[in-house]
Coordinates of C-alpha atoms and ligand atoms in Angstrom, one line a residue:
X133 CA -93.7 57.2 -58.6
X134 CA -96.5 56.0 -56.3
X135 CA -96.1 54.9 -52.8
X136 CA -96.4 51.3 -52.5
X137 CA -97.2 49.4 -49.4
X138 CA -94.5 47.3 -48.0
X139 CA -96.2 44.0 -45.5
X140 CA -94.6 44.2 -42.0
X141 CA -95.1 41.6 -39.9
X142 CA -99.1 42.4 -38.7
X143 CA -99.0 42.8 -35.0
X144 CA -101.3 40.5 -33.1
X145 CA -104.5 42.4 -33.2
X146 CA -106.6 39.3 -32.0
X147 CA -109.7 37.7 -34.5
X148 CA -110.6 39.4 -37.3
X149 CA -113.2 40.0 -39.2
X150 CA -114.7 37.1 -41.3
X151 CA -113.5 37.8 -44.6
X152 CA -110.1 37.6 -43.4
X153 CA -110.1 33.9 -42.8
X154 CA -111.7 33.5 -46.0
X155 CA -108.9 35.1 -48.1
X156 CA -106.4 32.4 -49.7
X157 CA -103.4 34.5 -49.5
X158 CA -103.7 35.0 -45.3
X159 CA -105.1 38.1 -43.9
X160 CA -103.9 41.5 -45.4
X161 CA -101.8 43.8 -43.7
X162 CA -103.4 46.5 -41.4
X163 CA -100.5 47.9 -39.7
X164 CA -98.0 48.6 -42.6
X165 CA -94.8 50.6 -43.1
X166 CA -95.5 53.2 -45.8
X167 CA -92.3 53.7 -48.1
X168 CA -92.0 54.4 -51.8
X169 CA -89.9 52.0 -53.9
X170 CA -87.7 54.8 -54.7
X171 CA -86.9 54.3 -50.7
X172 CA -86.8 50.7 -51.1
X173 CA -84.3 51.0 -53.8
X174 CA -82.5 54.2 -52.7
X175 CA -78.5 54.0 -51.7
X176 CA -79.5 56.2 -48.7
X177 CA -81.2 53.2 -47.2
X178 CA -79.4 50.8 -47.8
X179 CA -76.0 52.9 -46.3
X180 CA -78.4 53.2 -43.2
X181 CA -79.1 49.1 -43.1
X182 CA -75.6 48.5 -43.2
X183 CA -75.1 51.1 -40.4
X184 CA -77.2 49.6 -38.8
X185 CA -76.1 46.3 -39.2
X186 CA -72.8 47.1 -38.1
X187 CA -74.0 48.9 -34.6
X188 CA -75.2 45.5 -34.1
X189 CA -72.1 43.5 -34.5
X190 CA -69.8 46.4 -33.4
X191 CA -72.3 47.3 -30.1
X192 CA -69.6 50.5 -29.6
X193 CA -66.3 51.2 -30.4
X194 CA -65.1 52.5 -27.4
X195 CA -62.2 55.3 -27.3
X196 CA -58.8 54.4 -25.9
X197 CA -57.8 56.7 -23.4
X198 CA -55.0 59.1 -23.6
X199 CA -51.7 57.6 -22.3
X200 CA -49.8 54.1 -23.0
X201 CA -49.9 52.3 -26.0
X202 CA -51.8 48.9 -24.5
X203 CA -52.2 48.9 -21.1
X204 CA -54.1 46.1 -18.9
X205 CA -56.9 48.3 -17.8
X206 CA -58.2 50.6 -20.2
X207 CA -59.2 47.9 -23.2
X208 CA -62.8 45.8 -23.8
X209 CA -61.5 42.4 -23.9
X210 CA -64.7 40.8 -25.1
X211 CA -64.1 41.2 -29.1
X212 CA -60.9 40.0 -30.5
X213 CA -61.8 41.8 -33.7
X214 CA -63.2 45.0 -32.1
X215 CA -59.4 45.2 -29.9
X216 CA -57.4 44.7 -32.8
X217 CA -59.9 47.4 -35.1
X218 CA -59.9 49.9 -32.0
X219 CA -56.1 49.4 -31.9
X220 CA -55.7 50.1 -35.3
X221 CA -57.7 53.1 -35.2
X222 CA -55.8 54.6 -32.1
X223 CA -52.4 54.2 -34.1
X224 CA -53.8 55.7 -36.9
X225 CA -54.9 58.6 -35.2
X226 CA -51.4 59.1 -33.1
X227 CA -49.8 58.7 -36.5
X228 CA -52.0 61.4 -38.1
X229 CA -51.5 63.4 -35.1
X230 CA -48.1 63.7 -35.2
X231 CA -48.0 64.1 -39.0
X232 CA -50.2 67.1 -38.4
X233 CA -47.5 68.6 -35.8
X234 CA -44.8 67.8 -38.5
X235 CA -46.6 69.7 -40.9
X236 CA -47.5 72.8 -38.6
X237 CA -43.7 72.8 -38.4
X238 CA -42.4 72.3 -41.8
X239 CA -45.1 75.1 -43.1
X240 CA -44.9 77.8 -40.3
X241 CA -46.4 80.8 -41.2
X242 CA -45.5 80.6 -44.8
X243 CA -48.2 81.8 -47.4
X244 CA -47.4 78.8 -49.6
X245 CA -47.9 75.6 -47.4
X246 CA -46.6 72.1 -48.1
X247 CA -49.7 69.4 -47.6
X248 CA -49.0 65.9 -46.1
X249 CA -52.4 64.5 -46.3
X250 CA -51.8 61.9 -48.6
X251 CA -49.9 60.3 -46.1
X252 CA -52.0 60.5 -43.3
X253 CA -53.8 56.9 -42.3
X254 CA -57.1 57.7 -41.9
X255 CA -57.8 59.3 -45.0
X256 CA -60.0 62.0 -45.5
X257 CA -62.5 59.6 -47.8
X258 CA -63.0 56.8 -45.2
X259 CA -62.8 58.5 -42.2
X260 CA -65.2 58.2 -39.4
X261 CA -63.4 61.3 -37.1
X262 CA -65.8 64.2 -36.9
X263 CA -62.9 66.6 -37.8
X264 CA -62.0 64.9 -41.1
X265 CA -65.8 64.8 -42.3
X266 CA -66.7 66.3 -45.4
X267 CA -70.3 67.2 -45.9
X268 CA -71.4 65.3 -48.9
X269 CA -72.9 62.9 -46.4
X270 CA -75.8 65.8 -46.4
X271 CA -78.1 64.5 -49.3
X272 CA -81.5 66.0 -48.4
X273 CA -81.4 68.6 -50.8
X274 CA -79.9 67.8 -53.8
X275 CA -79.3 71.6 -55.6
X276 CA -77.8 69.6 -58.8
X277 CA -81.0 67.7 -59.6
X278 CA -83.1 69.4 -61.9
X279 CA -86.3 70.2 -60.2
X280 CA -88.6 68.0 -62.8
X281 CA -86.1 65.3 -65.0
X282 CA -86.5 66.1 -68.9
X283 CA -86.6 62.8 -70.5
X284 CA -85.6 63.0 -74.5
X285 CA -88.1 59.7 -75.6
X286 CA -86.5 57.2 -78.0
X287 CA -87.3 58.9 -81.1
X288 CA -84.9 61.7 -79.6
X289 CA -87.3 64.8 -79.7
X290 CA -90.4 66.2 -78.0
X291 CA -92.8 68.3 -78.8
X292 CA -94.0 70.3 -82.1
X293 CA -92.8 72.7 -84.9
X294 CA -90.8 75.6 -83.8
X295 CA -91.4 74.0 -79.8
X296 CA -89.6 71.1 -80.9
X297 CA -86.4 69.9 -78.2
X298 CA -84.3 67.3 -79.4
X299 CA -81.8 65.6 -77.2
X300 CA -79.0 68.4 -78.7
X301 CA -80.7 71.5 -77.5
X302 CA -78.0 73.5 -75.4
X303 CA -80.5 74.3 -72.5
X304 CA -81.7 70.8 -71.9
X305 CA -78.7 69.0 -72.4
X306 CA -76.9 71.3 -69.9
X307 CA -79.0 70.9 -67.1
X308 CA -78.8 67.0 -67.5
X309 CA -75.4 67.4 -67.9
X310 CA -75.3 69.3 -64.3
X311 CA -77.3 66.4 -62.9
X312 CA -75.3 64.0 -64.2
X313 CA -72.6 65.1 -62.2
X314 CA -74.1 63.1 -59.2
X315 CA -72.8 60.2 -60.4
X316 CA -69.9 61.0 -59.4
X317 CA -67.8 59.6 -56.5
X318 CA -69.4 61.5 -53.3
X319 CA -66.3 62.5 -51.9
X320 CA -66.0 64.9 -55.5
X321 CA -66.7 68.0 -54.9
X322 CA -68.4 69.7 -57.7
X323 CA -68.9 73.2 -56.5
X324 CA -71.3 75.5 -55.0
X325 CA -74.1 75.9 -57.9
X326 CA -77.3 76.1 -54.9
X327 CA -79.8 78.5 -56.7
X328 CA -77.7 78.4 -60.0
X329 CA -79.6 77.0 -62.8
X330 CA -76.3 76.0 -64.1
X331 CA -75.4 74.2 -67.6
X332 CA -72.6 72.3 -68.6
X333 CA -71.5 72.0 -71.9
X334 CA -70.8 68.7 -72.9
X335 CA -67.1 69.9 -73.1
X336 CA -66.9 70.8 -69.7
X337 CA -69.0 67.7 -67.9
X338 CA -66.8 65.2 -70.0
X339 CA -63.7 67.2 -68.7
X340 CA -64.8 67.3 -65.4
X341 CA -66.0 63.2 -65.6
X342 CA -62.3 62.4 -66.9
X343 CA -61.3 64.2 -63.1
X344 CA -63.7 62.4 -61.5
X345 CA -62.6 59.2 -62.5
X346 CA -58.9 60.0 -61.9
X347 CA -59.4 61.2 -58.7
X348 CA -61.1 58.2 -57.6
X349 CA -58.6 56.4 -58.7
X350 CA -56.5 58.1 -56.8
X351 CA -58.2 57.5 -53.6
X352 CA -58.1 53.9 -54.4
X353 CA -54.6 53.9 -54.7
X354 CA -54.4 55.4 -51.5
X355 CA -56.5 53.5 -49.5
X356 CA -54.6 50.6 -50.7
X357 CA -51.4 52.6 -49.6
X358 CA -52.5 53.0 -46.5
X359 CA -53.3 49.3 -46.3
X360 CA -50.1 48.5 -47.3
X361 CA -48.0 51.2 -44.8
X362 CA -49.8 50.3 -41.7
X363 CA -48.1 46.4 -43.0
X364 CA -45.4 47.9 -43.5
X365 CA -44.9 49.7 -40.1
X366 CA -45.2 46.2 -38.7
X367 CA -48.3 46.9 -37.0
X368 CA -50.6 45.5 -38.3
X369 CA -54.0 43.9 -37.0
X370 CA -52.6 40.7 -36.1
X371 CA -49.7 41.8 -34.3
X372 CA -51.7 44.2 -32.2
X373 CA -53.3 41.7 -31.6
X374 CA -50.9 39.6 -30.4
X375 CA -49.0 42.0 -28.7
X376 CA -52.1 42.7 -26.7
X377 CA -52.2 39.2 -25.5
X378 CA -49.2 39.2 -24.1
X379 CA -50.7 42.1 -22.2
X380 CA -54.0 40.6 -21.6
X381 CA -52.0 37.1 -20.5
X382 CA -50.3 39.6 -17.8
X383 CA -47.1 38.6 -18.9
X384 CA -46.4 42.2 -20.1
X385 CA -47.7 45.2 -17.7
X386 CA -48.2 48.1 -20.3
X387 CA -46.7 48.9 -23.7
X388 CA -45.5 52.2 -23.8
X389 CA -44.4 53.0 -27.3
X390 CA -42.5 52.7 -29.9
X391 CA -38.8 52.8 -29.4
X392 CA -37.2 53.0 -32.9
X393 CA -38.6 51.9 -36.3
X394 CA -36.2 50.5 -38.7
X395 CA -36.2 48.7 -41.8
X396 CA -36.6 45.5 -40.8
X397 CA -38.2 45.8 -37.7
X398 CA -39.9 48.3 -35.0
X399 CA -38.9 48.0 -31.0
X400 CA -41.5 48.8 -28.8
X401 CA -40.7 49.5 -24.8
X402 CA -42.7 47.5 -22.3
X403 CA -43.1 47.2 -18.6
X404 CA -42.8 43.6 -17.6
X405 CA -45.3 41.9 -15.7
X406 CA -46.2 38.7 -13.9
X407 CA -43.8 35.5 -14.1
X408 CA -45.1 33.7 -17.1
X409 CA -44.4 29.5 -18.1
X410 CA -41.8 29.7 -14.8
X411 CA -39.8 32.4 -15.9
X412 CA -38.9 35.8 -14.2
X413 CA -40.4 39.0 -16.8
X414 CA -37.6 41.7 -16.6
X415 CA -39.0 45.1 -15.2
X416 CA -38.6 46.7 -18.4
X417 CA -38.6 44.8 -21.9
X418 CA -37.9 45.8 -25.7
X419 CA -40.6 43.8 -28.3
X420 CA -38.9 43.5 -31.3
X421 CA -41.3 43.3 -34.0
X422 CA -40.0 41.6 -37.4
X423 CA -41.6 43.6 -40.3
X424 CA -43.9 40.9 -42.3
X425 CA -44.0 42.8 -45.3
X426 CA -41.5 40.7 -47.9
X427 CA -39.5 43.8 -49.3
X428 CA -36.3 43.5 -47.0
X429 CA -36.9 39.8 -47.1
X430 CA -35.2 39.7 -50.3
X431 CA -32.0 41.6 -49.0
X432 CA -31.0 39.7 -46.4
X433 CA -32.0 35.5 -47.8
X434 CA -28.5 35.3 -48.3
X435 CA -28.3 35.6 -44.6
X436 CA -30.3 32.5 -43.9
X437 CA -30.5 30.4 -47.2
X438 CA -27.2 29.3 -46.8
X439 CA -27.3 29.4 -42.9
X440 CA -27.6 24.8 -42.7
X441 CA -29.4 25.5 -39.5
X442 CA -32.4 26.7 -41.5
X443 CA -31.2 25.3 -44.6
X444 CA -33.9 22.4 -45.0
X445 CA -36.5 24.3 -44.0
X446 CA -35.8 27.9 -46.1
X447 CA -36.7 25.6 -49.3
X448 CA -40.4 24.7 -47.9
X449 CA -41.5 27.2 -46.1
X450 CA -43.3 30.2 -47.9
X451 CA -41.9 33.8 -47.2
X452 CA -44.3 34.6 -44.3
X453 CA -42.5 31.9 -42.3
X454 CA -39.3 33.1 -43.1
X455 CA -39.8 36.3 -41.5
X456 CA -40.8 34.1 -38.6
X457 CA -37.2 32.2 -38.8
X458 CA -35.6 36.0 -38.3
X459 CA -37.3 36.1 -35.4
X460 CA -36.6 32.6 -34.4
X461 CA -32.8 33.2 -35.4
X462 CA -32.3 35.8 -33.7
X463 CA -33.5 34.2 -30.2
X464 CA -31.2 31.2 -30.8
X465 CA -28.1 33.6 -31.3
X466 CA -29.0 35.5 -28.6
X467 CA -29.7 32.4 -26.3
X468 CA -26.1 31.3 -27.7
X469 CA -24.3 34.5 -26.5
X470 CA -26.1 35.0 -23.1
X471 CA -24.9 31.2 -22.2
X472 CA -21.3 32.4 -23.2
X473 CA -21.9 35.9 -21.0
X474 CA -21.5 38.1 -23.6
X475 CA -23.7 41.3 -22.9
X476 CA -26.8 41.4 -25.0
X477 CA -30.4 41.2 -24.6
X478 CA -31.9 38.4 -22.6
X479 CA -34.9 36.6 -24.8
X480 CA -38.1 36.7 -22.7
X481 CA -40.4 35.0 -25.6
X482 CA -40.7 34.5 -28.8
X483 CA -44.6 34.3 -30.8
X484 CA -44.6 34.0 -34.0
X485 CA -42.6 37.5 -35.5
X486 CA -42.6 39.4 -32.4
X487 CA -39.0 38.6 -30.1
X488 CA -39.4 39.9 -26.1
X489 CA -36.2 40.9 -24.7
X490 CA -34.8 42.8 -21.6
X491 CA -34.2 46.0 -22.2
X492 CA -30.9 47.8 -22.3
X493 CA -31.6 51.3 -20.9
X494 CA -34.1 52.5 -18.1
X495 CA -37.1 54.3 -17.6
X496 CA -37.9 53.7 -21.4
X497 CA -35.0 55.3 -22.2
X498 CA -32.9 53.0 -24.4
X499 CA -29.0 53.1 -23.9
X500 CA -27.6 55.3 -26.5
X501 CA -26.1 53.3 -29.4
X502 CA -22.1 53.6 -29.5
X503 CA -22.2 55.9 -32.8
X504 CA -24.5 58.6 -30.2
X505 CA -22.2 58.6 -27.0
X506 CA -19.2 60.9 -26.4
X507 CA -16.9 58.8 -24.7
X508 CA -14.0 59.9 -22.5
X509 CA -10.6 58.4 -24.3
X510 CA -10.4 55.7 -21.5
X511 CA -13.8 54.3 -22.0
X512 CA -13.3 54.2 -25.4
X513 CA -10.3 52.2 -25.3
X514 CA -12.2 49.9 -22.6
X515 CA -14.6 49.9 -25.2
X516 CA -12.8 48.6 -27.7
X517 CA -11.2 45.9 -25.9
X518 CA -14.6 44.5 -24.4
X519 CA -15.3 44.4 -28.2
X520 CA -12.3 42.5 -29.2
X521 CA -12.8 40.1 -26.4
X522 CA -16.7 39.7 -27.5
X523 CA -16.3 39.6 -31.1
X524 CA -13.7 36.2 -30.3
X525 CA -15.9 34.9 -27.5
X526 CA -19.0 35.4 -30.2
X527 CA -16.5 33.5 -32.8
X528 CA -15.3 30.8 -30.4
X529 CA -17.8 29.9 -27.8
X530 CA -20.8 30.9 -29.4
X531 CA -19.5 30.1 -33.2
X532 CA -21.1 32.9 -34.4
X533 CA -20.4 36.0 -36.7
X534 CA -22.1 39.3 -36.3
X535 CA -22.4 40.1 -39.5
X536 CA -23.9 43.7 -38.9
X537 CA -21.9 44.5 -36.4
X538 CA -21.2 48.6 -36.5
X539 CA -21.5 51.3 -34.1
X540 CA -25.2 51.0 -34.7
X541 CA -25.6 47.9 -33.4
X542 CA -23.8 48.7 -29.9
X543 CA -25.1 50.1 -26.7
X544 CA -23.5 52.0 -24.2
X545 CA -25.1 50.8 -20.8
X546 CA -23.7 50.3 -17.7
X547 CA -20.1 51.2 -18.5
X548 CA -20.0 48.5 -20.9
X549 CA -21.4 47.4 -24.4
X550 CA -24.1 45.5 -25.3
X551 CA -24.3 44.0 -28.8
X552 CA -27.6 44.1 -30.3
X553 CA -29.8 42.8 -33.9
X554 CA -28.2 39.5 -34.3
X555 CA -30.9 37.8 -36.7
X556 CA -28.4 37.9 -39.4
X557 CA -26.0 36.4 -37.4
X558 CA -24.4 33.5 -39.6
X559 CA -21.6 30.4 -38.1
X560 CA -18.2 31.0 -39.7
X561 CA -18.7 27.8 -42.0
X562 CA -21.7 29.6 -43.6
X563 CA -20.7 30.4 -47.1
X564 CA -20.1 34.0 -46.7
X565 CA -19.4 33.8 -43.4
X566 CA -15.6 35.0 -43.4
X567 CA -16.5 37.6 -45.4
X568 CA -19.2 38.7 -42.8
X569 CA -16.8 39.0 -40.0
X570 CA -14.0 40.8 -42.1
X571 CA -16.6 43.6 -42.9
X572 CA -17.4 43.7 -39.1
X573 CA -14.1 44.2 -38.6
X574 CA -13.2 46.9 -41.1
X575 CA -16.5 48.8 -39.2
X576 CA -15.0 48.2 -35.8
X577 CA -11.6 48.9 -36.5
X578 CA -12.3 51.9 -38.3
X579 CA -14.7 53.4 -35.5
X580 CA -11.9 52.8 -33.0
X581 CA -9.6 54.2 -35.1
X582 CA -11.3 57.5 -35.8
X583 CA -12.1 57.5 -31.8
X584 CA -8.7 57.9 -31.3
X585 CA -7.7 54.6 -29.7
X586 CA -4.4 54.1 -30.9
X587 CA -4.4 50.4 -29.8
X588 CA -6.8 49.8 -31.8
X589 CA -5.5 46.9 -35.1
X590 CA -6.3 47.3 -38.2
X591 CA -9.3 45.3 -39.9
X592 CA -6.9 42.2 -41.3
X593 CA -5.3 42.0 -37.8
X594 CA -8.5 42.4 -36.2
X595 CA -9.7 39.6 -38.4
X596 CA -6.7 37.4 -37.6
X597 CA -7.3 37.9 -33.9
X598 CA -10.9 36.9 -33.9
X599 CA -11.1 34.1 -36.3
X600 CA -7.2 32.6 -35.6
X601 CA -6.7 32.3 -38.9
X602 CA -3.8 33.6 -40.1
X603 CA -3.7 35.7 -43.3
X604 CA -0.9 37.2 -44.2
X605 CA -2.1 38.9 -47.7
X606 CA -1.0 43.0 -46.6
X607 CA -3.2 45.0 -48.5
X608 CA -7.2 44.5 -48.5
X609 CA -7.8 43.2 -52.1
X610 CA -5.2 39.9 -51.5
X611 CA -6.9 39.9 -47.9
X612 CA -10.6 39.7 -49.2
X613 CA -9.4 37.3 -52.1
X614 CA -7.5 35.0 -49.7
X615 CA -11.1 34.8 -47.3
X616 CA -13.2 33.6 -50.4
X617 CA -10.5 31.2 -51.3
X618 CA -10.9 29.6 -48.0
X619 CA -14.9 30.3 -47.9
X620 CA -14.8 28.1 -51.6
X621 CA -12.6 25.5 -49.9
X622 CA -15.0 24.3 -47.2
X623 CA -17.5 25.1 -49.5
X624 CA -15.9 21.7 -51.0
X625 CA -15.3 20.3 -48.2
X626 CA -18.8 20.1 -47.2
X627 CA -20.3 19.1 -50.6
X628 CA -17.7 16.4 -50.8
X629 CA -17.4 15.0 -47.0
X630 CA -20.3 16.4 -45.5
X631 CA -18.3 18.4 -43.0
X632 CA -16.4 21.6 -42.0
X633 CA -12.6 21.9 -42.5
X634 CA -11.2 21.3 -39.1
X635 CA -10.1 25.2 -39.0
X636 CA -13.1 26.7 -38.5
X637 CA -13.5 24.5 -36.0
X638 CA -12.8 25.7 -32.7
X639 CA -10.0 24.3 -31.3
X640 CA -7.4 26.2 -32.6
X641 CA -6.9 29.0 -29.9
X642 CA -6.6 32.8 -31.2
X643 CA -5.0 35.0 -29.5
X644 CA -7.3 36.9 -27.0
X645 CA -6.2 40.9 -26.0
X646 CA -6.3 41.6 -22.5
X647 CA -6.6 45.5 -21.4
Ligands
ADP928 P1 -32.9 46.8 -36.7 O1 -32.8 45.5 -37.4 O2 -34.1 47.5 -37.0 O3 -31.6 47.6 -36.7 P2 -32.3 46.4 -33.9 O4 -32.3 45.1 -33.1 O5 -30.9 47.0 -34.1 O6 -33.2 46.3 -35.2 O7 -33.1 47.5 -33.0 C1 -33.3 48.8 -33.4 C2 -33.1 49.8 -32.3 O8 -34.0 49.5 -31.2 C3 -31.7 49.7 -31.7 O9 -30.9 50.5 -32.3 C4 -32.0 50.1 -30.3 O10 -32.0 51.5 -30.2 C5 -33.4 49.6 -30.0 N1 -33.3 48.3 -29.3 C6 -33.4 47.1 -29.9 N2 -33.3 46.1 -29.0 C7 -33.2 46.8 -27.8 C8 -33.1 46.3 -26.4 N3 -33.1 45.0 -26.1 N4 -33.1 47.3 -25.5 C9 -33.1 48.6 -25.8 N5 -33.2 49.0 -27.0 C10 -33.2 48.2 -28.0
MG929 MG1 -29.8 47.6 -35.8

């Protein structure tokens, strides 16, 4: 096709000559850019606009240095957006990183390898790293286009007697068939054919089209994976960007990493910083991060649908919020025990998903959970006791049950435990409640029993000496059967006056176990 002139704006070259000002249509273009409308229209061109229409709002993405996860110092505040991209990209690349080691491990020297890129983040497709570049971005020579296009006309045939092509002739058809094959996705590779004046029969392109279309459907699905995972890891834009806030605010000094990544949530490890709203930042702090993807959500609504502290609220409020009320419960439970002086966390703040606590442990080093620690027989019996003790004082004072409590959810620290994760934490009236704290006991009571602490009751007297009820069902089926009888019974109570039965109240005293 011919060149074409496209106008540019026409510098000021002063008066012109006469006809100029004569013309209707304004003076014609001297200085012009020359580009053929196959430029105008080409992809190539308009991938470089867009480039360059993102330099402009994206000035430089500048690289996070080596070393902690946010820190005060080595982050462009100006761009909210650009923070929370470059923040992205830097977990991305840690995650990749590390699934690279993995897979250096797992595959060894073995002759048959096991690949894990599928699950890295930035995928192979979309990335903008140097090292995961593949090279169809090189489009100056195209070897697949056929040097001059043979166009079959309408009527399906050219030329005459025994020169005649039509649009089935083997040769013809193949090459276009070969050319054809750059309308695939760019990121297919279609082979080395440089030099080759290859044909494909229309067998082989349709077979090879079917792949194409699959496998970019593929990395569609993965994309949207990865979209999804980085949701699921908790981390996504919005909480980097809130977590870097709280850095940015001063409030925390540096983020240093991740500290354990659970269902439900991920606990990162901070360094405190300056005294923020009038209260003291602990040296170190633990950022509990409640995942906001709704998959666990649905697991654990029994938790807080019947819980009549959130009760009016869990009916209006849309999923998203309810992750936030995890968050929220678990600040108010832990608030409850620290007022009674029960070991555990001390809240820091709460914004939106994300809970800051004090940390239990030191240097970034979180205290080893109860199920990790070899205990000499003496501290385990101390131990269990300081359990006993907390799991009444968590019942009476703070009229709260667990309801996860385990081995898990324990830290050694200090010669003592601490009790941790208490956003399920439910009041004894709430519908299940009973049955919550009986299940905490059969945990405890079997850990200390298999410890070796030969004080240690069983999970119905346990049960009986936290809640003060007394049960006297001797084997576990009456036990459990008697605790719903009772759970149905306020259950009544508080459809019919309103009100708990006076039992789960707490003015009945149990018995408390001294060492
Ligand atoms: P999950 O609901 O994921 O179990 P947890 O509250 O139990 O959440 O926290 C998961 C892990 O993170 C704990 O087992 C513990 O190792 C660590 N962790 C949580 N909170 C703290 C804290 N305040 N100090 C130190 N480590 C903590
Ligand atoms: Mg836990």
């Amino acid at each position: 096709m011919d060149p074409v002139e496209v106008a540019a704006a026409p510098p000021d070259t002063g008066p012109g000559p006469v006809w100029q000002s004569k013309c209707p249509w304004g003076a014609p273009n001297t200085a012009s850019i020359s580009c053929s409308l196959a430029d105008v229209m080409s992809e190539q061109l308009a991938k470089e606009l867009q480039l360059e229409e993102e330099n402009a709002a994206f000035p430089e993405v500048v690289a996070v240095a080596e070393g902690p996860f946010i820190t005060g110092e080595n982050v462009d505040t100006s761009s909210d957006l650009m923070l929370a991209q470059m923040l992205q990209m830097e977990f991305d690349r840690e995650y990749d990183a590390q699934l690279r080691r993995e897979e250096k491990k797992i595959n060894g020297d073995s002759k048959v390898s096991i690949s894990f890129e599928n699950y890295r983040k930035v995928h192979p497709y979309d990335s903008d790293s140097s090292e995961d570049e593949v090279d169809w971005q090189d489009t100056r020579h195209d070897p697949y286009r056929a040097d001059k296009p043979t166009t079959t006309p309408r009527k399906g045939f050219i030329g005459k007697g025994k020169d005649i092509t039509t649009k089935h002739d083997e040769v013809v058809c193949g090459r276009k068939n070969t050319a054809r094959m750059e309308n695939f996705a760019p990121e297919f590779q279609v082979g080395d054919g440089i030099g080759m004046d290859l044909k494909l029969s229309n067998q082989v392109f349709n077979a090879l089209k079917q792949h194409a279309y699959s496998e970019e459907r593929r990395s569609a699905r993965l994309h949207e994976k990865k979209e999804h995972s980085t949701a699921e890891k908790a981390v996504d834009p919005k909480t980097r960007l809130l977590l870097y806030k709280m850095v940015n605010a001063g409030m925390l000094e540096t983020i240093t990493g991740c500290v354990s990544t659970g269902k439900e949530s991920v606990v990162f490890h901070a360094y405190g910083g300056n005294a923020t709203e009038g209260k003291v930042i602990p040296p170190e702090c633990a950022i509990k991060v409640f995942k906001t993807t709704l998959n666990e959500f649905k697991n654990r609504d029994k938790y807080i649908k019947d819980d009549y502290r959130f009760k009016d609220r869990f009916s209006k409020l849309n999923p998203r919020k309810i992750i936030r009320m995890w968050a929220e419960k678990e600040m108010h439970n832990l608030t409850r025990m620290q007022n009674a002086g029960i070991p555990c966390p001390e809240v820091v703040i709460l914004k939106k998903h994300v809970l800051v606590m004090s940390f239990i442990g030191q240097d970034q080093v979180p205290a080893p959970k109860l199920k990790d620690v070899t205990l000499s027989s003496e501290d385990m019996k101390k131990a269990y006791y300081q359990i006993l003790n907390m799991m009444q004082q968590l019942y009476k004072e703070c009229n709260l049950v667990h309801a996860d409590l385990s081995e898990y959810n324990m830290l050694w620290h200090d010669g003592k435990v601490w009790l941790i994760d208490v956003s399920q934490s439910v009041e004894p009236t709430h519908p299940h409640g009973l049955e919550f704290l009986f299940r905490d006991c059969r945990n405890v009571s079997q850990f200390f029993q298999k410890g070796g602490v030969a004080e240690a009751l069983n999970e119905r007297e346990l049960f009986n000496a936290v809640s003060g009820l007394n049960i006297t069902a001797d084997n576990e089926v009456d036990f459990q059967a008697e605790i719903e009888a009772l759970e149905k019974m306020n259950e009544d109570h508080v459809q019919n006056h309103g009100k708990k039965l006076s039992m789960f109240s707490s003015d009945g005293d149990p018995p408390v176990y001294d060492e």
